[in-house]
């Protein structure tokens, strides 16, 4: 099987400080990769680079575009890149307010990607949005309500629906459960696991929470000071960490 | 020359006019695209159509005949002032007759009488950016135009239908020009949008405060945005014009008395008076009332 995403030697400096150094990995269709580490480990920088929101200083990102094979993201035109970002990719922000349009209804939030990619039938857009609300366990009767009236957990589910409506193959998630109550977190994680499995989604999830990684990810990438210190199957890494830093993380000494 | 001494023809100096004409040429070459220009201070406050006035000043020739309308009428203060301004600074002829004008500067309306290839429409534009209310960052809207990325506009229309059951915009209703650029047609009623489409006249738009000009060349495709199941439609009235009986014109409500009496009459005053002069009557015409 060909990888969906191939990352080589990805590096970013902020002046003297290393944001991210020489990161490389392959991600296969349907595979969930968790990037774990403390704050300042470079995991958020890596996510910004992977999602092409931030230009890298060095290295490359190749993506398997349907019908075109592995394409160097740096060779895509701005229009092609944006099209990919809103059809085949998704990005779930840590704070749902950053990923939603707070001044338009839940239905418009979910429908935006459809309209941006040419959907012009109001009734169909609405029906699809309604289906997606149900799918992320939101009451479709609230389709016309503004997200501001939703709880944090509901907003996060709405943000997920807004991203998944175009059936992307790759989703980036930045601490998607942070800031939520523990019980809300658990329900959201269950839902995310179901969606990822049902849709065959590949995902890169940045998290400081090893429980999130254990529940969702097939593989782990442990980062420290901008570098990958250990990588492997999730259970292997968490049950038998090799690198002293991973051992510290797992022993929860460093857990926040 | 009966113009005011000390001013150049049509008030603006020739260098400024050339600069504006260059911007207009670019605007004509890229239909619907907003071209920045170095807007000049005009002896009228912003909001009085300084963008339109600068365009008119730049394209005006000595043989031009100018018509100025505001809310469809030639005799509102704004229309009278602008007409007088050009009569004094350029000494050109003015008219209230749509068919006699070579340049028609307008706020709020497109004349009901069909325009010809010999005519130029000049629109006064307060807000040239159709996406401004949805996306206030200009760097972002510029990029959205560059990539023809107009999903956001449909989000707004979707939201209108979800909230009100229909698309709420009745003025300045967004259009797509030549299948490419999203454009604000200025605060004309959506009733006039179909007149933008394939019009034989050159249509120029000027925003003074925002320093933008844009254009629709003659015979250019102009589509009003909509949804397949909520197609664009124009305002309709139950009754024809109370003065001339027109059934195809945009009507304004006029209050007749303190007792709540009212009537609907053509907003295009030239159209209405021309029809009345030709013998057309409506329910409130003196003739009709005498007969009743
Ligand atoms: Zn009339």
Coordinates of C-alpha atoms and ligand atoms in Angstrom, one line a residue:
Chain A
X1 CA 0.0 0.0 0.0
X2 CA 1.2 3.5 -0.8
X3 CA 1.4 6.1 2.0
X4 CA -1.2 8.8 2.0
X5 CA 1.3 11.3 3.5
X6 CA 5.1 11.2 3.3
X7 CA 7.1 13.6 5.4
X8 CA 10.8 14.0 5.1
X9 CA 13.3 16.1 7.0
X10 CA 10.8 18.7 8.1
X11 CA 12.5 21.6 9.9
X12 CA 11.5 25.0 11.2
X13 CA 13.5 27.5 13.3
X14 CA 12.3 30.6 15.1
X15 CA 15.5 32.6 15.1
X16 CA 17.9 30.7 17.3
X17 CA 15.2 28.5 18.7
X18 CA 14.3 25.1 17.0
X19 CA 10.6 24.7 16.3
X20 CA 11.0 21.4 14.7
X21 CA 14.0 19.5 13.4
X22 CA 14.3 16.8 10.8
X23 CA 10.9 15.2 11.3
X24 CA 10.0 12.4 8.9
X25 CA 7.3 9.7 8.8
X26 CA 4.8 7.9 6.4
X27 CA 1.1 7.9 7.2
X28 CA -1.1 5.3 5.6
X29 CA -4.7 5.6 4.6
X30 CA -6.9 5.0 7.7
X31 CA -4.0 5.3 10.1
X32 CA -4.1 7.6 13.2
X33 CA -0.8 9.0 14.3
X34 CA -0.6 10.8 17.7
X35 CA 2.2 13.3 18.2
X36 CA 2.9 13.5 22.0
X37 CA 5.2 15.6 24.1
X38 CA 5.2 18.5 26.6
X39 CA 4.3 22.0 25.6
X40 CA 7.3 23.4 23.8
X41 CA 8.2 20.0 22.3
X42 CA 7.5 21.2 18.8
X43 CA 4.3 19.1 18.3
X44 CA 2.2 22.2 17.5
X45 CA 4.7 23.6 15.1
X46 CA 4.8 20.2 13.4
X47 CA 1.0 20.3 13.0
X48 CA 1.2 23.8 11.5
X49 CA 3.9 22.6 9.0
X50 CA 2.0 19.5 8.1
X51 CA -1.2 21.3 7.4
X52 CA 0.8 23.8 5.3
X53 CA -0.3 26.7 7.4
X54 CA 3.3 27.4 8.2
X55 CA 6.1 27.2 5.6
X56 CA 8.9 24.9 6.5
X57 CA 12.6 26.0 6.4
X58 CA 13.6 22.6 5.0
X59 CA 12.1 19.2 4.2
X60 CA 9.1 18.1 2.2
X61 CA 5.5 17.0 2.5
X62 CA 4.1 14.7 -0.2
X63 CA 0.4 13.8 -0.4
X64 CA -1.3 11.1 -2.3
X65 CA -3.8 13.1 -4.5
X66 CA -6.5 10.9 -6.1
X67 CA -5.5 10.2 -9.7
X68 CA -2.1 12.0 -9.4
X69 CA 0.0 9.9 -7.0
X70 CA 2.3 11.3 -4.4
X71 CA 2.5 15.1 -5.0
X72 CA 5.0 17.5 -3.4
X73 CA 2.7 20.0 -1.6
X74 CA 5.2 22.7 -2.4
X75 CA 4.5 22.2 -6.1
X76 CA 0.7 22.8 -5.8
X77 CA -0.7 26.2 -6.8
X78 CA -2.4 28.2 -4.1
X79 CA -5.8 27.4 -5.6
X80 CA -5.0 23.6 -5.7
X81 CA -3.7 23.7 -2.1
X82 CA -6.8 25.5 -0.8
X83 CA -9.1 23.1 -2.7
X84 CA -7.3 20.2 -1.1
X85 CA -7.6 21.8 2.3
X86 CA -11.3 22.2 2.1
X87 CA -12.1 18.9 0.4
X88 CA -9.6 16.1 1.2
X89 CA -8.2 17.5 4.4
X90 CA -9.7 18.7 7.6
X91 CA -8.3 20.7 10.6
X92 CA -9.9 20.5 14.0
X93 CA -8.8 23.4 16.2
X94 CA -8.2 23.0 19.9
X95 CA -10.7 25.9 20.5
X96 CA -13.8 25.3 18.5
X97 CA -14.3 29.1 18.3
X98 CA -11.3 29.2 16.1
X99 CA -12.6 26.6 13.8
X100 CA -16.3 27.7 13.6
X101 CA -18.0 30.7 12.2
X102 CA -19.7 31.9 15.4
X103 CA -22.0 34.4 13.6
X104 CA -23.8 31.9 11.4
X105 CA -26.0 28.9 12.2
X106 CA -24.8 25.3 12.8
X107 CA -26.3 24.4 9.4
X108 CA -24.3 27.1 7.6
X109 CA -21.2 26.0 9.5
X110 CA -21.5 22.4 8.3
X111 CA -22.7 23.5 4.8
X112 CA -19.9 26.0 4.2
X113 CA -17.5 23.4 2.7
X114 CA -20.2 22.1 0.5
X115 CA -21.0 25.6 -0.8
X116 CA -17.3 26.4 -1.2
X117 CA -17.0 23.3 -3.5
X118 CA -20.0 24.2 -5.6
X119 CA -23.1 22.9 -3.9
X120 CA -26.0 25.2 -5.0
X121 CA -29.1 23.4 -3.8
X122 CA -30.2 24.8 -0.5
X123 CA -32.5 21.9 0.5
X124 CA -29.7 19.3 -0.2
X125 CA -27.1 21.3 1.7
X126 CA -29.5 21.6 4.6
X127 CA -30.4 17.9 4.5
X128 CA -26.7 16.9 4.5
X129 CA -25.9 19.3 7.3
X130 CA -28.8 17.9 9.3
X131 CA -27.5 14.3 8.8
X132 CA -24.1 15.4 10.0
X133 CA -25.4 16.9 13.1
X134 CA -27.1 13.6 13.9
X135 CA -23.9 11.8 13.1
X136 CA -21.9 13.8 15.7
X137 CA -24.8 13.4 18.2
X138 CA -26.2 16.9 18.0
X139 CA -29.9 17.4 17.8
X140 CA -30.8 18.2 14.1
X141 CA -33.6 20.4 15.5
X142 CA -30.8 22.9 16.4
X143 CA -29.7 23.2 12.8
X144 CA -30.6 26.9 12.7
X145 CA -29.1 27.9 16.0
X146 CA -25.9 29.8 16.4
X147 CA -22.9 27.8 17.8
X148 CA -22.6 30.3 20.7
X149 CA -25.6 28.7 22.3
X150 CA -23.8 25.3 22.3
X151 CA -21.7 23.9 25.1
X152 CA -18.0 23.4 24.5
X153 CA -18.3 19.7 23.8
X154 CA -21.2 20.4 21.3
X155 CA -19.1 23.1 19.6
X156 CA -16.3 20.7 19.2
X157 CA -18.6 18.1 17.7
X158 CA -20.0 20.7 15.4
X159 CA -16.5 21.6 14.3
X160 CA -15.8 18.0 13.6
X161 CA -19.0 17.7 11.4
X162 CA -18.0 20.9 9.6
X163 CA -14.7 19.2 8.7
X164 CA -16.0 15.8 7.8
X165 CA -18.9 16.8 5.6
X166 CA -16.8 16.7 2.4
X167 CA -15.5 13.2 3.4
X168 CA -11.8 14.1 3.8
X169 CA -9.2 11.4 3.8
X170 CA -6.8 13.2 6.2
X171 CA -7.7 15.2 9.3
X172 CA -5.3 17.2 11.6
X173 CA -6.4 17.7 15.2
X174 CA -4.8 20.0 17.7
X175 CA -5.6 18.9 21.3
X176 CA -9.2 18.2 20.3
X177 CA -10.3 17.3 23.8
X178 CA -8.4 19.8 25.8
X179 CA -10.4 22.1 27.9
X180 CA -13.4 19.8 28.1
X181 CA -14.8 18.2 31.2
X182 CA -13.6 14.6 31.7
X183 CA -17.0 13.0 31.0
X184 CA -17.5 15.2 27.9
X185 CA -14.0 14.2 26.8
X186 CA -14.7 10.5 27.1
X187 CA -17.8 10.8 25.0
X188 CA -16.1 12.9 22.3
X189 CA -13.2 10.4 22.2
X190 CA -15.7 7.5 21.6
X191 CA -17.3 9.5 18.9
X192 CA -14.0 10.3 17.2
X193 CA -12.9 6.7 17.3
X194 CA -16.2 5.6 15.7
X195 CA -15.9 8.3 12.9
X196 CA -12.3 7.5 12.2
X197 CA -13.1 3.8 11.8
X198 CA -16.3 4.3 9.9
X199 CA -14.9 6.8 7.4
X200 CA -11.5 5.2 7.2
X201 CA -9.9 8.5 8.1
X202 CA -6.2 9.1 8.4
X203 CA -5.4 11.5 11.2
X204 CA -2.6 13.3 12.9
X205 CA -3.6 14.2 16.4
X206 CA -1.4 16.4 18.6
X207 CA -2.0 15.8 22.2
X208 CA -0.3 16.1 25.6
X209 CA -2.7 13.5 26.9
X210 CA -1.4 9.9 26.6
X211 CA -4.9 8.5 27.3
X212 CA -6.2 10.2 24.2
X213 CA -3.2 8.8 22.2
X214 CA -3.8 5.3 23.6
X215 CA -7.5 5.4 22.7
X216 CA -7.3 6.9 19.2
X217 CA -3.8 6.3 17.7
X218 CA -2.3 3.4 15.9
X219 CA 1.1 4.9 16.1
X220 CA 2.9 7.4 18.3
X221 CA 5.5 10.0 17.6
X222 CA 7.2 11.2 20.8
X223 CA 8.7 14.7 20.5
X224 CA 11.2 16.6 22.7
X225 CA 12.8 19.9 21.9
X226 CA 11.7 19.8 18.3
X227 CA 13.0 16.3 17.6
X228 CA 11.3 12.9 17.4
X229 CA 12.9 10.8 20.2
X230 CA 10.8 7.7 19.8
X231 CA 8.2 6.3 17.4
X232 CA 6.3 3.1 17.1
X233 CA 3.0 1.3 17.6
X234 CA 1.0 3.0 20.4
X235 CA 0.8 0.1 22.7
X236 CA 4.4 -0.8 22.3
X237 CA 5.6 2.7 23.0
X238 CA 3.3 3.2 26.0
X239 CA 3.9 -0.3 27.5
X240 CA 7.6 -0.6 26.8
X241 CA 9.1 2.9 26.2
X242 CA 12.7 2.8 25.1
X243 CA 13.8 6.4 25.3
X244 CA 14.4 7.8 28.7
X245 CA 12.2 10.8 27.9
X246 CA 9.3 8.6 26.9
X247 CA 9.8 6.6 30.0
X248 CA 9.5 9.7 32.0
X249 CA 6.4 10.8 30.1
X250 CA 4.7 7.4 30.5
X251 CA 5.6 7.2 34.2
X252 CA 3.5 10.4 34.3
X253 CA 6.2 12.3 36.1
X254 CA 5.9 14.9 33.3
X255 CA 2.2 14.7 32.8
X256 CA 0.4 17.9 33.3
Chain B
X1 CA -17.4 79.3 -22.0
X2 CA -19.8 79.7 -19.2
X3 CA -17.7 77.6 -16.8
X4 CA -16.3 78.9 -13.5
X5 CA -13.0 80.6 -13.9
X6 CA -10.0 79.0 -12.3
X7 CA -11.0 75.4 -12.6
X8 CA -9.9 73.0 -15.3
X9 CA -12.7 71.5 -17.5
X10 CA -14.9 69.3 -15.3
X11 CA -13.0 70.4 -12.2
X12 CA -10.3 67.7 -12.1
X13 CA -6.8 68.4 -13.5
X14 CA -5.9 66.5 -16.7
X15 CA -3.3 64.4 -14.9
X16 CA -5.8 63.1 -12.4
X17 CA -8.3 62.4 -15.1
X18 CA -5.7 60.4 -17.1
X19 CA -4.9 58.4 -13.9
X20 CA -8.6 57.6 -13.4
X21 CA -9.1 56.8 -17.1
X22 CA -6.1 54.3 -16.8
X23 CA -7.8 52.7 -13.8
X24 CA -11.1 52.5 -15.8
X25 CA -9.4 50.9 -18.8
X26 CA -8.0 48.2 -16.5
X27 CA -11.5 47.8 -14.9
X28 CA -13.0 47.4 -18.4
X29 CA -10.4 44.8 -19.3
X30 CA -11.1 42.7 -16.1
X31 CA -14.9 42.9 -15.7
X32 CA -16.0 43.1 -12.1
X33 CA -12.5 43.4 -10.7
X34 CA -12.0 46.3 -8.2
X35 CA -9.1 48.6 -9.4
X36 CA -7.6 50.9 -6.8
X37 CA -7.2 54.5 -7.8
X38 CA -5.9 57.7 -6.2
X39 CA -9.1 59.2 -5.1
X40 CA -9.0 63.0 -5.0
X41 CA -10.7 65.4 -2.6
X42 CA -13.8 66.7 -4.2
X43 CA -15.9 69.8 -3.3
X44 CA -18.6 67.5 -2.0
X45 CA -18.6 65.3 1.1
X46 CA -18.1 61.5 0.8
X47 CA -21.5 59.9 0.6
X48 CA -22.5 62.4 -2.1
X49 CA -21.1 60.3 -4.8
X50 CA -17.5 61.5 -5.0
X51 CA -16.5 58.2 -6.7
X52 CA -19.1 58.6 -9.4
X53 CA -18.3 62.3 -9.8
X54 CA -14.6 61.6 -10.4
X55 CA -15.4 59.0 -13.0
X56 CA -17.8 61.3 -14.7
X57 CA -15.3 64.1 -14.6
X58 CA -12.7 61.9 -16.2
X59 CA -14.7 60.6 -19.1
X60 CA -16.8 63.8 -19.8
X61 CA -16.3 65.4 -23.2
X62 CA -17.6 68.8 -24.3
X63 CA -20.3 67.2 -26.4
X64 CA -21.6 64.9 -23.7
X65 CA -25.1 65.3 -22.3
X66 CA -25.3 64.4 -18.7
X67 CA -28.2 63.0 -16.7
X68 CA -28.0 62.5 -12.9
X69 CA -30.5 60.5 -11.0
X70 CA -30.9 59.8 -7.3
X71 CA -33.5 57.3 -6.1
X72 CA -34.7 57.3 -9.7
X73 CA -35.4 61.0 -9.6
X74 CA -33.7 63.9 -11.4
X75 CA -34.8 66.5 -9.0
X76 CA -33.5 65.4 -5.6
X77 CA -30.9 67.7 -3.9
X78 CA -28.0 65.3 -4.7
X79 CA -28.9 64.9 -8.3
X80 CA -29.5 68.6 -8.8
X81 CA -26.2 69.5 -7.1
X82 CA -24.1 67.1 -9.2
X83 CA -25.8 68.2 -12.4
X84 CA -25.2 71.8 -11.5
X85 CA -21.6 71.1 -10.6
X86 CA -20.8 69.7 -14.0
X87 CA -22.9 72.3 -15.9
X88 CA -20.7 75.0 -14.1
X89 CA -17.3 73.3 -14.2
X90 CA -17.6 71.8 -17.7
X91 CA -20.3 73.8 -19.3
X92 CA -21.9 70.7 -20.7
X93 CA -25.5 70.1 -21.5
X94 CA -27.7 68.3 -19.0
X95 CA -31.0 66.5 -19.5
X96 CA -33.6 64.6 -17.6
X97 CA -34.4 62.4 -20.6
X98 CA -32.8 59.0 -20.4
X99 CA -32.6 58.6 -24.2
X100 CA -31.0 62.1 -24.7
X101 CA -28.2 61.4 -22.2
X102 CA -24.7 60.1 -23.2
X103 CA -23.6 59.8 -19.6
X104 CA -26.0 58.9 -16.8
X105 CA -24.6 59.2 -13.2
X106 CA -26.8 57.4 -10.8
X107 CA -27.4 56.5 -7.2
X108 CA -29.9 53.7 -6.4
X109 CA -31.4 53.1 -9.8
X110 CA -30.9 52.0 -13.5
X111 CA -33.4 53.8 -15.8
X112 CA -36.4 51.8 -17.0
X113 CA -35.9 52.8 -20.6
X114 CA -33.4 50.4 -22.2
X115 CA -29.9 51.9 -22.7
X116 CA -27.9 51.9 -25.9
X117 CA -24.3 51.4 -27.0
X118 CA -23.9 55.2 -27.1
X119 CA -24.5 55.5 -23.4
X120 CA -22.4 55.1 -20.3
X121 CA -23.8 54.5 -16.8
X122 CA -21.7 55.8 -13.9
X123 CA -22.7 54.3 -10.5
X124 CA -21.9 55.9 -7.1
X125 CA -20.7 53.2 -4.8
X126 CA -20.6 53.4 -1.0
X127 CA -19.2 49.9 -0.4
X128 CA -17.4 48.3 -3.3
X129 CA -16.4 45.1 -1.5
X130 CA -19.3 42.5 -1.6
X131 CA -17.6 40.3 1.0
X132 CA -16.8 43.1 3.4
X133 CA -19.6 42.4 5.8
X134 CA -18.6 38.7 5.9
X135 CA -14.8 39.2 6.0
X136 CA -13.6 42.6 7.1
X137 CA -9.9 41.8 6.4
X138 CA -9.0 43.3 3.1
X139 CA -6.0 41.1 2.5
X140 CA -8.3 38.1 2.9
X141 CA -11.0 39.4 0.6
X142 CA -8.4 40.2 -2.0
X143 CA -7.2 36.6 -1.9
X144 CA -10.7 35.3 -2.1
X145 CA -11.2 37.3 -5.3
X146 CA -7.9 36.2 -6.7
X147 CA -8.9 32.5 -6.2
X148 CA -12.6 33.1 -7.1
X149 CA -13.3 31.6 -3.7
X150 CA -16.9 32.8 -3.1
X151 CA -18.3 30.0 -0.9
X152 CA -18.6 32.6 1.9
X153 CA -21.2 34.6 -0.1
X154 CA -23.3 31.5 -0.4
X155 CA -23.0 30.9 3.3
X156 CA -24.6 34.4 3.8
X157 CA -27.4 33.6 1.3
X158 CA -27.9 30.2 3.0
X159 CA -28.2 31.9 6.4
X160 CA -30.7 34.4 5.0
X161 CA -33.0 31.5 3.8
X162 CA -32.5 29.6 7.1
X163 CA -33.5 32.8 9.0
X164 CA -36.1 34.5 6.9
X165 CA -37.2 31.8 4.4
X166 CA -35.8 33.8 1.5
X167 CA -32.7 35.7 0.5
X168 CA -33.0 38.9 2.5
X169 CA -30.9 41.3 0.3
X170 CA -33.2 43.5 -1.7
X171 CA -30.6 46.1 -2.5
X172 CA -26.9 45.7 -3.5
X173 CA -27.7 42.1 -4.3
X174 CA -24.4 40.3 -5.1
X175 CA -23.6 39.4 -8.7
X176 CA -21.0 37.3 -10.5
X177 CA -19.6 39.2 -13.5
X178 CA -18.5 37.4 -16.7
X179 CA -18.5 34.2 -14.7
X180 CA -15.5 35.3 -12.7
X181 CA -15.6 38.2 -10.2
X182 CA -18.1 38.7 -7.4
X183 CA -19.3 42.3 -7.5
X184 CA -21.4 44.7 -5.5
X185 CA -23.8 46.3 -7.9
X186 CA -24.1 49.4 -5.6
X187 CA -27.3 50.0 -3.7
X188 CA -29.6 49.5 -6.7
X189 CA -32.7 47.4 -6.0
X190 CA -32.4 43.8 -7.0
X191 CA -35.2 44.7 -9.4
X192 CA -32.5 46.4 -11.5
X193 CA -30.0 43.4 -11.4
X194 CA -31.3 41.9 -14.7
X195 CA -30.6 45.2 -16.4
X196 CA -26.9 44.8 -15.6
X197 CA -26.8 41.6 -17.7
X198 CA -25.8 42.0 -21.4
X199 CA -26.5 45.7 -21.3
X200 CA -25.4 47.5 -24.5
X201 CA -24.1 50.5 -22.4
X202 CA -20.7 50.6 -20.7
X203 CA -21.3 50.5 -16.9
X204 CA -18.7 52.1 -14.6
X205 CA -18.7 52.0 -10.8
X206 CA -16.8 54.4 -8.5
X207 CA -16.2 54.4 -4.8
X208 CA -14.6 57.6 -3.6
X209 CA -14.0 56.9 0.0
X210 CA -12.8 53.3 -0.7
X211 CA -10.8 54.4 -3.7
X212 CA -12.0 51.7 -6.1
X213 CA -13.4 51.7 -9.6
X214 CA -14.8 48.7 -11.4
X215 CA -16.7 48.1 -14.6
X216 CA -19.1 46.0 -16.6
X217 CA -18.3 46.3 -20.3
X218 CA -21.2 46.3 -22.8
X219 CA -22.8 42.9 -23.4
X220 CA -21.3 41.2 -20.4
X221 CA -22.9 38.3 -18.6
X222 CA -24.0 39.3 -15.0
X223 CA -25.6 36.6 -12.8
X224 CA -27.3 37.3 -9.5
X225 CA -26.2 34.6 -7.0
X226 CA -28.9 32.2 -5.8
X227 CA -29.6 28.5 -5.1
X228 CA -31.2 26.1 -7.5
X229 CA -34.2 25.7 -5.2
X230 CA -34.3 29.4 -4.2
X231 CA -33.8 31.1 -7.6
X232 CA -33.2 34.8 -7.8
X233 CA -36.4 36.8 -8.3
X234 CA -37.2 40.5 -8.5
X235 CA -39.7 42.6 -6.6
X236 CA -43.2 42.6 -7.9
X237 CA -46.2 44.9 -7.0
X238 CA -49.8 44.0 -6.9
X239 CA -50.9 47.2 -8.7
X240 CA -49.4 49.1 -11.6
X241 CA -48.1 52.7 -11.2
X242 CA -50.9 54.9 -9.9
X243 CA -49.9 57.7 -12.3
X244 CA -48.9 56.1 -15.6
X245 CA -50.2 52.5 -15.3
X246 CA -46.8 51.0 -15.9
X247 CA -46.6 47.3 -14.9
X248 CA -42.9 46.9 -15.6
X249 CA -41.3 49.5 -13.5
X250 CA -39.9 49.8 -10.0
X251 CA -42.5 51.5 -7.7
X252 CA -42.0 53.7 -4.7
X253 CA -44.7 54.1 -2.0
X254 CA -46.0 57.7 -1.7
X255 CA -48.0 58.8 1.3
X256 CA -51.0 60.9 0.1
X257 CA -52.6 62.2 3.3
X258 CA -52.6 62.0 7.1
X259 CA -55.4 59.4 6.9
X260 CA -53.0 56.7 5.7
X261 CA -53.8 57.1 2.1
X262 CA -50.9 56.0 -0.2
X263 CA -50.1 55.1 -3.7
X264 CA -47.4 53.3 -5.6
X265 CA -45.7 55.3 -8.4
X266 CA -42.7 54.8 -10.7
X267 CA -39.4 55.6 -8.9
X268 CA -38.0 56.5 -12.4
X269 CA -39.5 60.0 -12.7
X270 CA -38.5 60.4 -16.3
X271 CA -40.1 57.1 -17.3
X272 CA -43.3 58.0 -15.5
X273 CA -43.7 61.6 -16.9
X274 CA -42.8 60.4 -20.4
X275 CA -45.5 57.7 -20.2
X276 CA -48.0 60.2 -18.8
X277 CA -47.2 62.7 -21.6
X278 CA -47.9 59.9 -24.1
X279 CA -51.4 59.5 -22.6
X280 CA -50.9 56.6 -20.2
X281 CA -52.9 56.8 -17.1
X282 CA -53.1 55.2 -13.7
X283 CA -55.7 54.9 -10.9
X284 CA -54.6 58.3 -9.4
X285 CA -54.2 60.2 -12.7
X286 CA -56.2 63.5 -12.8
X287 CA -58.0 62.1 -15.9
X288 CA -58.9 58.9 -14.2
X289 CA -60.1 60.7 -11.1
X290 CA -62.3 63.1 -13.1
X291 CA -63.8 60.2 -14.9
X292 CA -64.5 58.3 -11.7
Ligands
LIG1 ZN1 -45.4 55.6 -13.6

